[in-house]
Coordinates of C-alpha atoms in Angstrom, one line a residue:
Chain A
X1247 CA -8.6 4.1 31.5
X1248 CA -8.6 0.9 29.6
X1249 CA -11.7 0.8 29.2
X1250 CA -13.3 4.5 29.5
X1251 CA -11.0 5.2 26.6
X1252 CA -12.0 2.7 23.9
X1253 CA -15.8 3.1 25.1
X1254 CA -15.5 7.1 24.5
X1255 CA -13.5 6.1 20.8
X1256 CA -16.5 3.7 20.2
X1257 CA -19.5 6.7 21.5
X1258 CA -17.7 9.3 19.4
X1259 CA -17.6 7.2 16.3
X1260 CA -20.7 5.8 16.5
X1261 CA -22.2 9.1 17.4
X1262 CA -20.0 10.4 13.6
X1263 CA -22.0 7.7 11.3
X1264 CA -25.2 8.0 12.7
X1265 CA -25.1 11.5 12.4
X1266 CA -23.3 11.4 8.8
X1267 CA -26.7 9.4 7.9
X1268 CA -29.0 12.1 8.5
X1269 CA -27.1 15.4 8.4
X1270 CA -25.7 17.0 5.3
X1271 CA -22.8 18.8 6.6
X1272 CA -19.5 19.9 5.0
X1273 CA -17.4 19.0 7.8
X1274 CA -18.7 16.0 8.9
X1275 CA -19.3 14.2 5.8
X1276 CA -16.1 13.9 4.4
X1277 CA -14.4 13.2 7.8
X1278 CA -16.9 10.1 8.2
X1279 CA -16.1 9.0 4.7
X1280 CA -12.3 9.2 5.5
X1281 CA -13.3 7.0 8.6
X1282 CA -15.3 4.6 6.3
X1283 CA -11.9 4.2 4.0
X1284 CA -10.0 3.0 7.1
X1285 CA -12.3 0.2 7.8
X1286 CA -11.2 -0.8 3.9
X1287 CA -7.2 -0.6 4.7
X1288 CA -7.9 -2.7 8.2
X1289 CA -10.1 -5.1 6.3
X1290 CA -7.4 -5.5 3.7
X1291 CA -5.1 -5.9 6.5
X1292 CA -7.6 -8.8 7.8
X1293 CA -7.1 -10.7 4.8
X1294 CA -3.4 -10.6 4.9
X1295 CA -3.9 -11.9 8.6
X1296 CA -6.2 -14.6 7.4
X1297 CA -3.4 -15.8 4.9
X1298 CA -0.5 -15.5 7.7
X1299 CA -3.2 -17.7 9.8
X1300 CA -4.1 -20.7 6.8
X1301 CA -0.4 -20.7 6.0
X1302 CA 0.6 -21.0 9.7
X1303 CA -2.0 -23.2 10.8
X1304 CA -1.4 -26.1 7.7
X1305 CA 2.3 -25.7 8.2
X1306 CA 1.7 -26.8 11.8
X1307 CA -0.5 -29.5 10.6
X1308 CA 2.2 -30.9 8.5
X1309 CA 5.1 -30.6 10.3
X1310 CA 4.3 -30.6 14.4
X1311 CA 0.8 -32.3 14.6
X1312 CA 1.4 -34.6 11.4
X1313 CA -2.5 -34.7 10.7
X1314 CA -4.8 -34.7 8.0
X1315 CA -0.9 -33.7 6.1
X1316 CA -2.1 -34.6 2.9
X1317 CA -5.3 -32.2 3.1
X1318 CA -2.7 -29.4 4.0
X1319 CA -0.4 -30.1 1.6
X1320 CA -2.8 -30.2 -1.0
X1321 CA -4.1 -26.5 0.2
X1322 CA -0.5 -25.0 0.5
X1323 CA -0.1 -25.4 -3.0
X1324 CA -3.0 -25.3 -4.5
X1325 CA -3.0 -21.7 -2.8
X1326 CA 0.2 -21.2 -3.8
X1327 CA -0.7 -22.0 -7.3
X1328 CA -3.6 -19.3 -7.2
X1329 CA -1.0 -16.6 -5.5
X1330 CA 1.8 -16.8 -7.9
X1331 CA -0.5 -17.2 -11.2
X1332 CA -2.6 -13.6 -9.3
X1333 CA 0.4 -12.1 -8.7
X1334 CA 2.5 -12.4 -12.0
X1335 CA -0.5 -12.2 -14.5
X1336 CA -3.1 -10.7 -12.4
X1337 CA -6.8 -11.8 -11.5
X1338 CA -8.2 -11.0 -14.8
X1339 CA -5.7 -13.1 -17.0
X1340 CA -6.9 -15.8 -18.7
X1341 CA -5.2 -18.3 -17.4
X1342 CA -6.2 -17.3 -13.9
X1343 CA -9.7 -17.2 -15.1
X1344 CA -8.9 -20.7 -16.8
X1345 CA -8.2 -21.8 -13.4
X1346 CA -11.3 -20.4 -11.6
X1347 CA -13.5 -21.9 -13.8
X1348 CA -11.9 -25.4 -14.5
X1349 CA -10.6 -25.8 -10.4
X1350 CA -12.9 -23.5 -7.6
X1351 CA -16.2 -23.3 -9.8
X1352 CA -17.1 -26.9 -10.6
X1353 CA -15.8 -27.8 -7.2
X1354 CA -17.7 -25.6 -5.0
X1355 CA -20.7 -25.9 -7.1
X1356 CA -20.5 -29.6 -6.2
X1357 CA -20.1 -29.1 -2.9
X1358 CA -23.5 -26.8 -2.9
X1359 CA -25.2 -29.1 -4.5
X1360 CA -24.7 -31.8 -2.6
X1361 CA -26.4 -30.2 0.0
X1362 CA -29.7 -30.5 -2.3
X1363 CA -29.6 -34.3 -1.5
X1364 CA -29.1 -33.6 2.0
X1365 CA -31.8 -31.3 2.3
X1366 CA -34.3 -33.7 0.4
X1367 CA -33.7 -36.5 2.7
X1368 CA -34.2 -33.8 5.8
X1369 CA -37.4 -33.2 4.3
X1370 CA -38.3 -36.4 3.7
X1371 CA -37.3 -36.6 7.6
X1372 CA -38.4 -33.4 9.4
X1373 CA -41.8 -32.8 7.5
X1374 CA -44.1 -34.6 9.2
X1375 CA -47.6 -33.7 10.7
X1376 CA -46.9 -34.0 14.1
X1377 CA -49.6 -31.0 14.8
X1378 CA -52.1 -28.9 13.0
X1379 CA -49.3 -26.4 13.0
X1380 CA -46.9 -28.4 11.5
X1381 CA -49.7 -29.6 8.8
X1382 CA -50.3 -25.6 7.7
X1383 CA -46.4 -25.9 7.2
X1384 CA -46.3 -28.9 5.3
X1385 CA -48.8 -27.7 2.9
X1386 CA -47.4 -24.7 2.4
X1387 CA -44.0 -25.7 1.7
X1388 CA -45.6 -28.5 -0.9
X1389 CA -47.7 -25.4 -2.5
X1390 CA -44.4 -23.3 -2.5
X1391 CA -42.4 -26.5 -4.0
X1392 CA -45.0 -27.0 -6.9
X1393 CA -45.4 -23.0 -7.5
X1394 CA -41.5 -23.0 -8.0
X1395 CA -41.3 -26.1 -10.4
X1396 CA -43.3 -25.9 -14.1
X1397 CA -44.6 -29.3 -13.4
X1398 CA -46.9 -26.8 -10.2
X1399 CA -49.0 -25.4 -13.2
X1400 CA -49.4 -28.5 -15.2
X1401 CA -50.9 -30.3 -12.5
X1402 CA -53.6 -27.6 -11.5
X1403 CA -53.5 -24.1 -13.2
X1404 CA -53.6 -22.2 -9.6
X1405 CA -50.8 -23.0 -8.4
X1406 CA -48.6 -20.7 -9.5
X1407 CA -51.2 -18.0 -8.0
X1408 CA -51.4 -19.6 -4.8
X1409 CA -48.0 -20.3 -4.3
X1410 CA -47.6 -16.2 -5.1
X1411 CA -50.1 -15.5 -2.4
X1412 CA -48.5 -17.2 -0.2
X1413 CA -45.0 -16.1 -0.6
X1414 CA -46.6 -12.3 -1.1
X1415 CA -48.9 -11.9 1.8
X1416 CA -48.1 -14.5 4.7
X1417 CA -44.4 -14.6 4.0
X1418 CA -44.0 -10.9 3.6
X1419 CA -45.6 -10.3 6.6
X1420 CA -43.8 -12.7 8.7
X1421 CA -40.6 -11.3 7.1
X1422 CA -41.5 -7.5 7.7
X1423 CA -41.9 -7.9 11.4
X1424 CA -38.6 -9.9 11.7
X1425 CA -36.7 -7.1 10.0
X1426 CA -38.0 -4.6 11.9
X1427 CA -37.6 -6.3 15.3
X1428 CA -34.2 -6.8 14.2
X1429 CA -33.8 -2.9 13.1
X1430 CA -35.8 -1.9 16.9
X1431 CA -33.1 -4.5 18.5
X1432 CA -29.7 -2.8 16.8
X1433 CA -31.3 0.4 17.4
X1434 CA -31.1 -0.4 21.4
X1435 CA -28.2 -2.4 20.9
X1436 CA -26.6 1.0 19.6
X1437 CA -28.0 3.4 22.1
X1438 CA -26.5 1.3 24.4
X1439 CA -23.0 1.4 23.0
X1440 CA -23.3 5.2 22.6
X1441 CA -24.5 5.4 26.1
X1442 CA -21.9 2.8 27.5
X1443 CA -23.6 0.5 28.7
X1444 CA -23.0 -1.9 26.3
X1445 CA -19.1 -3.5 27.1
X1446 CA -19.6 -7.0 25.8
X1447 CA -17.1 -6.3 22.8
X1448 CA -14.9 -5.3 24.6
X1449 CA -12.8 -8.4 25.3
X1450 CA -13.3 -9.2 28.8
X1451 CA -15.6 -6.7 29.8
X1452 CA -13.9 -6.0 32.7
Chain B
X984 CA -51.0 -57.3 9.3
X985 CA -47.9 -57.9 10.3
X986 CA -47.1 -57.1 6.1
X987 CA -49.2 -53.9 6.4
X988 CA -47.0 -52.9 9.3
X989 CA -43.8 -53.4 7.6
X990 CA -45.3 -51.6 4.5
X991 CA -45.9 -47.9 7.0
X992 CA -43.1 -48.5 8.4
X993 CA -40.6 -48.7 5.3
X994 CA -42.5 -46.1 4.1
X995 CA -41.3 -43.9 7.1
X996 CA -38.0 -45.4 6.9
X997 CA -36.4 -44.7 3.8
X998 CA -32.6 -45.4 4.0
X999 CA -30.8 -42.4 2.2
X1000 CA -29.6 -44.2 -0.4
X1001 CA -32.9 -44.6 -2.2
X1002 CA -33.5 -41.2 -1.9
X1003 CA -30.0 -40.0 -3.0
X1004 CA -30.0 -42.4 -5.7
X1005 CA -33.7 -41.5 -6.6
X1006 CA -32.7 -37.6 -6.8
X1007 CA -29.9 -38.6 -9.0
X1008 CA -32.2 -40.4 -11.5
X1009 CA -34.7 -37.0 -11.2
X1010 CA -32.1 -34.9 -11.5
X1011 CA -30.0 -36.4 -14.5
X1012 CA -32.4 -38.1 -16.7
X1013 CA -34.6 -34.9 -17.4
X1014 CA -31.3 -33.5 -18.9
X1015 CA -30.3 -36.2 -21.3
X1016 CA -34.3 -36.9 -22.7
X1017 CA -36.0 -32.8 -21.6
X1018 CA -39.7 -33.1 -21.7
X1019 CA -40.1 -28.8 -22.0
X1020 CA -42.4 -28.5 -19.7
X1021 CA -44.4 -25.0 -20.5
X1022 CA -42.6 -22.2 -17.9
X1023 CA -44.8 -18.8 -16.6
X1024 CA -43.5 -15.5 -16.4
X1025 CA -43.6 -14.3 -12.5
X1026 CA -44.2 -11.5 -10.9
X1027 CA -40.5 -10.9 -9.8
X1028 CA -39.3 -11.4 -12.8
X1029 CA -42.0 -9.4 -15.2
X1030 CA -41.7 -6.6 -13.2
X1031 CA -37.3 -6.4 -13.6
X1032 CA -37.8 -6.9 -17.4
X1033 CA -40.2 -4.0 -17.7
X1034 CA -38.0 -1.8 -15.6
X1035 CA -34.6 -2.6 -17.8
X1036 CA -37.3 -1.7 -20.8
X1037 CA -38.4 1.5 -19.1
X1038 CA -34.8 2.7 -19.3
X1039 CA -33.8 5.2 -22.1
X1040 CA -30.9 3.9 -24.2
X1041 CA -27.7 4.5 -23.6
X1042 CA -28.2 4.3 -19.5
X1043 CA -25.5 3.4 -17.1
X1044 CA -26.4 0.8 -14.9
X1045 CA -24.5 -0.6 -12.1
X1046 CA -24.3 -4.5 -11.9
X1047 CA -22.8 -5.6 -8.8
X1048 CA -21.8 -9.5 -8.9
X1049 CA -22.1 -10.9 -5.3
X1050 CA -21.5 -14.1 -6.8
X1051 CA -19.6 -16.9 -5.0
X1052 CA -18.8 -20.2 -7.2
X1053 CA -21.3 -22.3 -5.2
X1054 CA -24.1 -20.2 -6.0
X1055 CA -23.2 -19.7 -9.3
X1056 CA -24.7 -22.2 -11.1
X1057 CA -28.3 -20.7 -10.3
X1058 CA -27.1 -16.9 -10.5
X1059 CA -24.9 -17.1 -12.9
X1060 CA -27.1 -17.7 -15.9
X1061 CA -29.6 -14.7 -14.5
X1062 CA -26.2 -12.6 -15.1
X1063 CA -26.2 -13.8 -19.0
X1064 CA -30.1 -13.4 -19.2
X1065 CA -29.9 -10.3 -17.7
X1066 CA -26.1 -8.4 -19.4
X1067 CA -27.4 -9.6 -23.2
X1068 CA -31.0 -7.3 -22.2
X1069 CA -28.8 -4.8 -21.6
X1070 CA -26.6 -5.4 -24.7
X1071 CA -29.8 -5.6 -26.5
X1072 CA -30.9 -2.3 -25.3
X1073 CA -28.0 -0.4 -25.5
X1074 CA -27.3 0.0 -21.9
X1075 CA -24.3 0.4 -20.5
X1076 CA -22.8 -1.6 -17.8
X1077 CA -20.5 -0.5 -15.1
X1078 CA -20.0 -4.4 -13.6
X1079 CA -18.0 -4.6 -9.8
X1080 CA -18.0 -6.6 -6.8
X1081 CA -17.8 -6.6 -3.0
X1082 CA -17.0 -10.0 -3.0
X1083 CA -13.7 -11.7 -4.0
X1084 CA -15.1 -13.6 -6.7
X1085 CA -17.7 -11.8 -8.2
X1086 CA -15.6 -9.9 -11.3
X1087 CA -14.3 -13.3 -12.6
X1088 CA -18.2 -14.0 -13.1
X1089 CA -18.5 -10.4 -14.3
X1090 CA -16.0 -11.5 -17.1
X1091 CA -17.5 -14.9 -17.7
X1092 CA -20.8 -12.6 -18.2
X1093 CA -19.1 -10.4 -20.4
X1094 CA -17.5 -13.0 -22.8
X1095 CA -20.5 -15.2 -22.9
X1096 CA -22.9 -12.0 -23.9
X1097 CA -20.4 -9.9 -25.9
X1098 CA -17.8 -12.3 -27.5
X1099 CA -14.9 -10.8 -25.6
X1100 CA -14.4 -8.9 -22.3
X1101 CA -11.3 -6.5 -22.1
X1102 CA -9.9 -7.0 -25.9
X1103 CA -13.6 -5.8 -26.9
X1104 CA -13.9 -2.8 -28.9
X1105 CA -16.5 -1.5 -26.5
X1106 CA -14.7 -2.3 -23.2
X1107 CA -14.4 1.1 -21.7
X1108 CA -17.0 2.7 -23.3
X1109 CA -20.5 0.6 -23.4
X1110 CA -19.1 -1.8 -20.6
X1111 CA -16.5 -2.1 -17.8
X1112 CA -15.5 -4.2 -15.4
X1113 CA -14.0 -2.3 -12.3
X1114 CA -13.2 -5.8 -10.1
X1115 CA -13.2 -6.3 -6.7
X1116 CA -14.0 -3.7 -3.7
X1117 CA -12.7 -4.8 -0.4
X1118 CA -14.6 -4.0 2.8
X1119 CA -18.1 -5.5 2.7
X1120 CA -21.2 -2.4 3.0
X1121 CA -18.1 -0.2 4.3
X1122 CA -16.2 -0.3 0.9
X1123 CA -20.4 0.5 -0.7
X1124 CA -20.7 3.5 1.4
X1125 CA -17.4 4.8 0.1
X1126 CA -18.6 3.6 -3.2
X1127 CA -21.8 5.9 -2.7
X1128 CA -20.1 8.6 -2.0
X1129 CA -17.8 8.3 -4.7
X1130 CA -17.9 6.0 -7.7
X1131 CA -15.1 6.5 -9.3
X1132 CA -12.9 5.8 -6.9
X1133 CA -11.5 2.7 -8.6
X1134 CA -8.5 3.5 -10.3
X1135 CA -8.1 0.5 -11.8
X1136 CA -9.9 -1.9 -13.8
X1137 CA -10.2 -5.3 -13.3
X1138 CA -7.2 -6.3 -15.6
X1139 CA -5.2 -3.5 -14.2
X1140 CA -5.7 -0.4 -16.7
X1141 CA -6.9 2.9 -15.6
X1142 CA -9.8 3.9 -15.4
X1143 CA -9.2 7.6 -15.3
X1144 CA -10.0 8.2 -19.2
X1145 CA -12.3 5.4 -19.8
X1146 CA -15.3 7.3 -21.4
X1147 CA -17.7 5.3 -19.6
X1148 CA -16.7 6.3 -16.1
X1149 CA -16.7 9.7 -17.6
X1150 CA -20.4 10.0 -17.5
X1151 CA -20.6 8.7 -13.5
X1152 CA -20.0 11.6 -10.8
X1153 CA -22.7 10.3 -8.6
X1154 CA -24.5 7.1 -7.5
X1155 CA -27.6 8.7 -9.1
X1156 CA -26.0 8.4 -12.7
X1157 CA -27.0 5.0 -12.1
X1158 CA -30.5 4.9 -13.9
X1159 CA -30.4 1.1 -12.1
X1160 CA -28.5 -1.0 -9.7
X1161 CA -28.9 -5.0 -10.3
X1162 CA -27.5 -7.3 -7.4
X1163 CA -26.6 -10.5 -8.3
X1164 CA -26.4 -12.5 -5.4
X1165 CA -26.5 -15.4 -2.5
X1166 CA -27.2 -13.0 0.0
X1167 CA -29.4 -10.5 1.8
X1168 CA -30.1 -6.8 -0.2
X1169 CA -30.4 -4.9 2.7
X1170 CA -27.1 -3.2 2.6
X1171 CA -27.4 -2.0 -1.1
X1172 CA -31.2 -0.7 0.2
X1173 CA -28.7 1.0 3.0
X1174 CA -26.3 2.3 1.3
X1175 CA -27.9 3.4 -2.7
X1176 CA -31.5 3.2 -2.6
X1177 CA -32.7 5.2 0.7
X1178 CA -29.8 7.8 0.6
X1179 CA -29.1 7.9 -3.0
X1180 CA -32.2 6.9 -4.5
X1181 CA -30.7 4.6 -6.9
X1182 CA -33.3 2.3 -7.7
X1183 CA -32.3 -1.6 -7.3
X1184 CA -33.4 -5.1 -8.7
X1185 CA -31.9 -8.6 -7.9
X1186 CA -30.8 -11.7 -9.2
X1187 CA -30.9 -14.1 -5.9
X1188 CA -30.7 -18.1 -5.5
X1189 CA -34.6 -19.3 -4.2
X1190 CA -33.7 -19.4 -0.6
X1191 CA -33.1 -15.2 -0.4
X1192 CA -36.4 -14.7 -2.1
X1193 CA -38.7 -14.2 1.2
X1194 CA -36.5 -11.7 2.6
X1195 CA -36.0 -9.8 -0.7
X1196 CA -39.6 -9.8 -1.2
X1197 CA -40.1 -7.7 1.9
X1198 CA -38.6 -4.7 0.0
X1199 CA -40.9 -5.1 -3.3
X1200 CA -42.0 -3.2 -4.6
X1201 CA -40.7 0.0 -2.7
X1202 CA -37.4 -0.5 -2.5
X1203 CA -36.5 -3.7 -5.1
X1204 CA -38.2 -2.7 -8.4
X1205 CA -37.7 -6.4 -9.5
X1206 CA -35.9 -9.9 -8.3
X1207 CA -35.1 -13.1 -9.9
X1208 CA -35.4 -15.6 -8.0
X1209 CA -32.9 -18.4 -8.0
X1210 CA -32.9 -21.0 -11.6
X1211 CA -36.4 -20.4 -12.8
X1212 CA -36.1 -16.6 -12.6
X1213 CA -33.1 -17.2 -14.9
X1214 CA -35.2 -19.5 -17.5
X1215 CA -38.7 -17.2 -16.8
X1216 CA -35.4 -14.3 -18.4
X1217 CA -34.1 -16.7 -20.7
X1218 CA -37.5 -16.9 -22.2
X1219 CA -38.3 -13.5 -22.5
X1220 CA -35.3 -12.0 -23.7
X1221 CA -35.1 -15.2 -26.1
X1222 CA -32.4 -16.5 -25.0
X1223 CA -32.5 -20.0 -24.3
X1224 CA -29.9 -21.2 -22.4
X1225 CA -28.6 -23.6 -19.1
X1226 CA -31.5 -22.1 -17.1
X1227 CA -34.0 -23.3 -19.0
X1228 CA -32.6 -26.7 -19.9
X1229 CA -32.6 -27.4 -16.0
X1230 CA -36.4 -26.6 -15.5
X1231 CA -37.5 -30.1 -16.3
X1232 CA -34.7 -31.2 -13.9
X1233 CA -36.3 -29.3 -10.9
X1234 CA -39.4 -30.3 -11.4
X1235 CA -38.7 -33.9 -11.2
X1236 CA -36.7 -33.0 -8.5
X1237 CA -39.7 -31.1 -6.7
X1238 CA -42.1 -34.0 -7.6
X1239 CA -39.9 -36.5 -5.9
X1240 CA -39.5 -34.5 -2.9
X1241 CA -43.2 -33.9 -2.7
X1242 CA -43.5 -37.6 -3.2
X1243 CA -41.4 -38.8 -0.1
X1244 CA -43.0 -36.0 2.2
X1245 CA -46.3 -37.9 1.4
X1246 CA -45.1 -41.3 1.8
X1247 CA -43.5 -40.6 4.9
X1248 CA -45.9 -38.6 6.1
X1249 CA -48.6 -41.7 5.0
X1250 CA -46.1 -44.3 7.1
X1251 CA -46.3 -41.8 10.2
X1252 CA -49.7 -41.5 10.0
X1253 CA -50.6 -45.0 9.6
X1254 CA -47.8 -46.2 12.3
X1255 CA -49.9 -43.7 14.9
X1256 CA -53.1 -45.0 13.9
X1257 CA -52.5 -48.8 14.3
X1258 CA -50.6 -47.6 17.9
X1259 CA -54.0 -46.3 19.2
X1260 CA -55.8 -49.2 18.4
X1261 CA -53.7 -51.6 19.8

């Protein structure tokens, strides 16, 4: 029972929404939307979980485990800070938006773009022509690089063009087949949750 | 010889401090002395301006900012390129979000294009800003099926009389659908383009590009992709703006990079060469 029951809840719902997808039915459409608006309320719920969890987890860090306390401190109220200013003035004050823009934008863009350094020294690093292979790649990349960058066309007019073909017809190709292998591997994936076969989700699979 | 040597193989061994402090000097000195390097339109980008100049005036179009603050500073200025072509035009926005931060950039968008956001005259009726949807492709499906299922605004008023939302009772009021975003477009191809027919374009940072270009034409009528989609947009809506002042710093960028693949790849290459012989 512990398991046949949530692996007939899972068949029956999964059985609704692929249905819902392809059948136009007066019944069954509006019952699958009213199942679509629970997965809102229990992802709402996951976020209050997720705040019960960072509060929980730095609060521990700060006054059991006495690590990286400063870090934690520094989170608690800076979270704190966002909560109260959301909760009396409301996301779309100004002074919320003050502190969007002045605290979390500048800051995570630096963090972003720090991987840009990062990624030029793996370059620098990883693109070598070890093979023919890895030569096609290197080339391509460099063509790709230049066709993204004005400085491509001012050093030889094709570039642009090339660096289109490539990203249009090798790229596109290579990208096409991914996505569907992906599509033909959920497809299975789901025939095999419908059928029950599939009881990896569920916990211990027992 | 022995100097030879040492020359492949510092070329192959560049400490990262050079090259961070190299990327810096790219980087920053192209935005204190810009050389204006001359920028072409691409294909991506052409085709998303023609299809925002296809549309009749007076056209709703959905905007959906995906945008989190670490993207932002290449999506971002596509949003301003793109909402002042639709001011121009006399389009009206409907601007939301499935992710947390996306209607604080919607605002940013909205007082950078328009002057004002909510204390605007025509908040509510050329433009609104509906905030945040929780529940990832879930909370788009219910979206789909319903758009005006926000009752409130981003700022907290209803929504119920706003005479923009008056003219949406289906996703297919939407003459257009523009993502902006750090992340794959196959759920909006999901949820509005295949069932609803809404037709989409995207505003994406460089590295979403290949996948989004496996859906263009059919399905993605148009993309930007990443900083120079917003200055190739900049350029045509003649707007010249952050975008545009940071092409000169990518392609100093790109040159350097280009530069240390080659010399590394010229110390690798050399190293094996004098290994075989000896």
């Amino acid at each position: 029972m512990k398991i046949k029951l949530p692996l007939a809840i899972t068949t029956i719902i999964l059985v609704l929404m692929v249905a819902d997808y392809f059948v136009k039915d007066p019944l069954l459409n509006p019952l699958v939307r009213d199942l679509t608006k629970a997965i809102l309320i229990m992802t709402a719920c996951a976020v209050g979980i997720g705040v019960i969890r960072l509060i929980k987890l730095n609060v521990d860090r700060i006054t059991v485990r006495k690590t990286n306390r400063l870090e934690s401190a520094i989170t608690l109220i800076a979270f704190a800070a966002f909560v109260i200013v959301g909760a009396i003035l409301g996301s779309g004050h100004p002074n919320y938006a003050y502190m969007f823009n002045t605290i979390i934008v500048p800051l995570d863009s630096t963090m972003f773009a720090l991987s840009g350094f990062y990624m030029a020294s793996a370059a620098y690093r990883a693109f070598r022509a070890r093979s023919e292979e890895a030569f096609v790649l290197l080339l391509a990349g460099v063509v790709v690089m230049l066709g993204q960058a004005p400085v491509g066309e001012v050093l030889w007019s094709a570039t642009p063009s090339l660096s289109q073909w490539i990203m249009d017809v090798p790229n596109t190709a290579g990208v096409r087949a991914l996505i569907m292998g992906i599509a033909i591997g959920m497809l299975s994936l789901t025939i095999r949750m419908i059928t029950g076969h599939e009881k990896g989700y569920l916990a211990s699979g027992e | 010889m022995a100097k030879k040597d040492n020359l492949s193989e510092r070329l192959s061994k560049i400490d990262n401090r050079v090259i961070f402090l190299l990327l810096a000097i790219c980087l920053g000195l192209p935005l204190l002395i810009p050389i204006g390097l001359p920028l072409g339109i691409s294909t991506g980008t052409s085709s998303f301006y023609k299809y925002v100049e296809g549309l009749p005036s007076g056209s709703l179009v959905a905007c959906v900012y995906e945008i989190s603050a670490s993207v932002s500073p290449e999506v971002y200025p596509q949003a301003v390129a793109v909402t002042a072509h639709l001011k121009s035009r006399n389009l009206k926005i409907v601007a939301l979000g499935f992710s947390v931060t996306g209607p604080m950039f919607a605002d940013n968008a909205f007082r950078d294009v328009f002057g004002a956001s909510r204390e605007h005259e025509l908040y509510g009726k050329s433009f609104v800003n509906l905030g945040y949807i929780a529940g990832g492709e879930a909370a788009m499906k219910v979206f789909a099926t319903n758009p005006r299922m926000v009752e409130k605004d981003f700022y907290g008023r209803d929504t119920k009389d706003m005479q923009i939302l008056q003219e949406v009772s289906s996703p297919k009021d939407f003459k257009l659908m523009i993502v902006y975003s750090g992340d794959w477009m196959e759920p909006y191809v999901r949820q509005f383009g295949d069932p609803h027919g809404v037709p989409i374009a995207s505003g994406v940072t460089s590295t979403i590009v290949p996948r989004i270009m496996a859906f263009y034409p059919a399905k993605i009528k148009g993309y930007l992709t990443g900083l120079r989609g917003a200055a190739e947009y900049e350029l045509l809506v003649k707007r010249p703006g952050s975008a545009l002042g940071g092409m000169d710093a990518q392609s100093a960028a790109h040159l350097l990079i280009i530069g240390l693949v080659i010399a590394g790849n010229a110390g690798y290459l050399v190293g094996r060469f004098r290994r075989k012989e000896a």
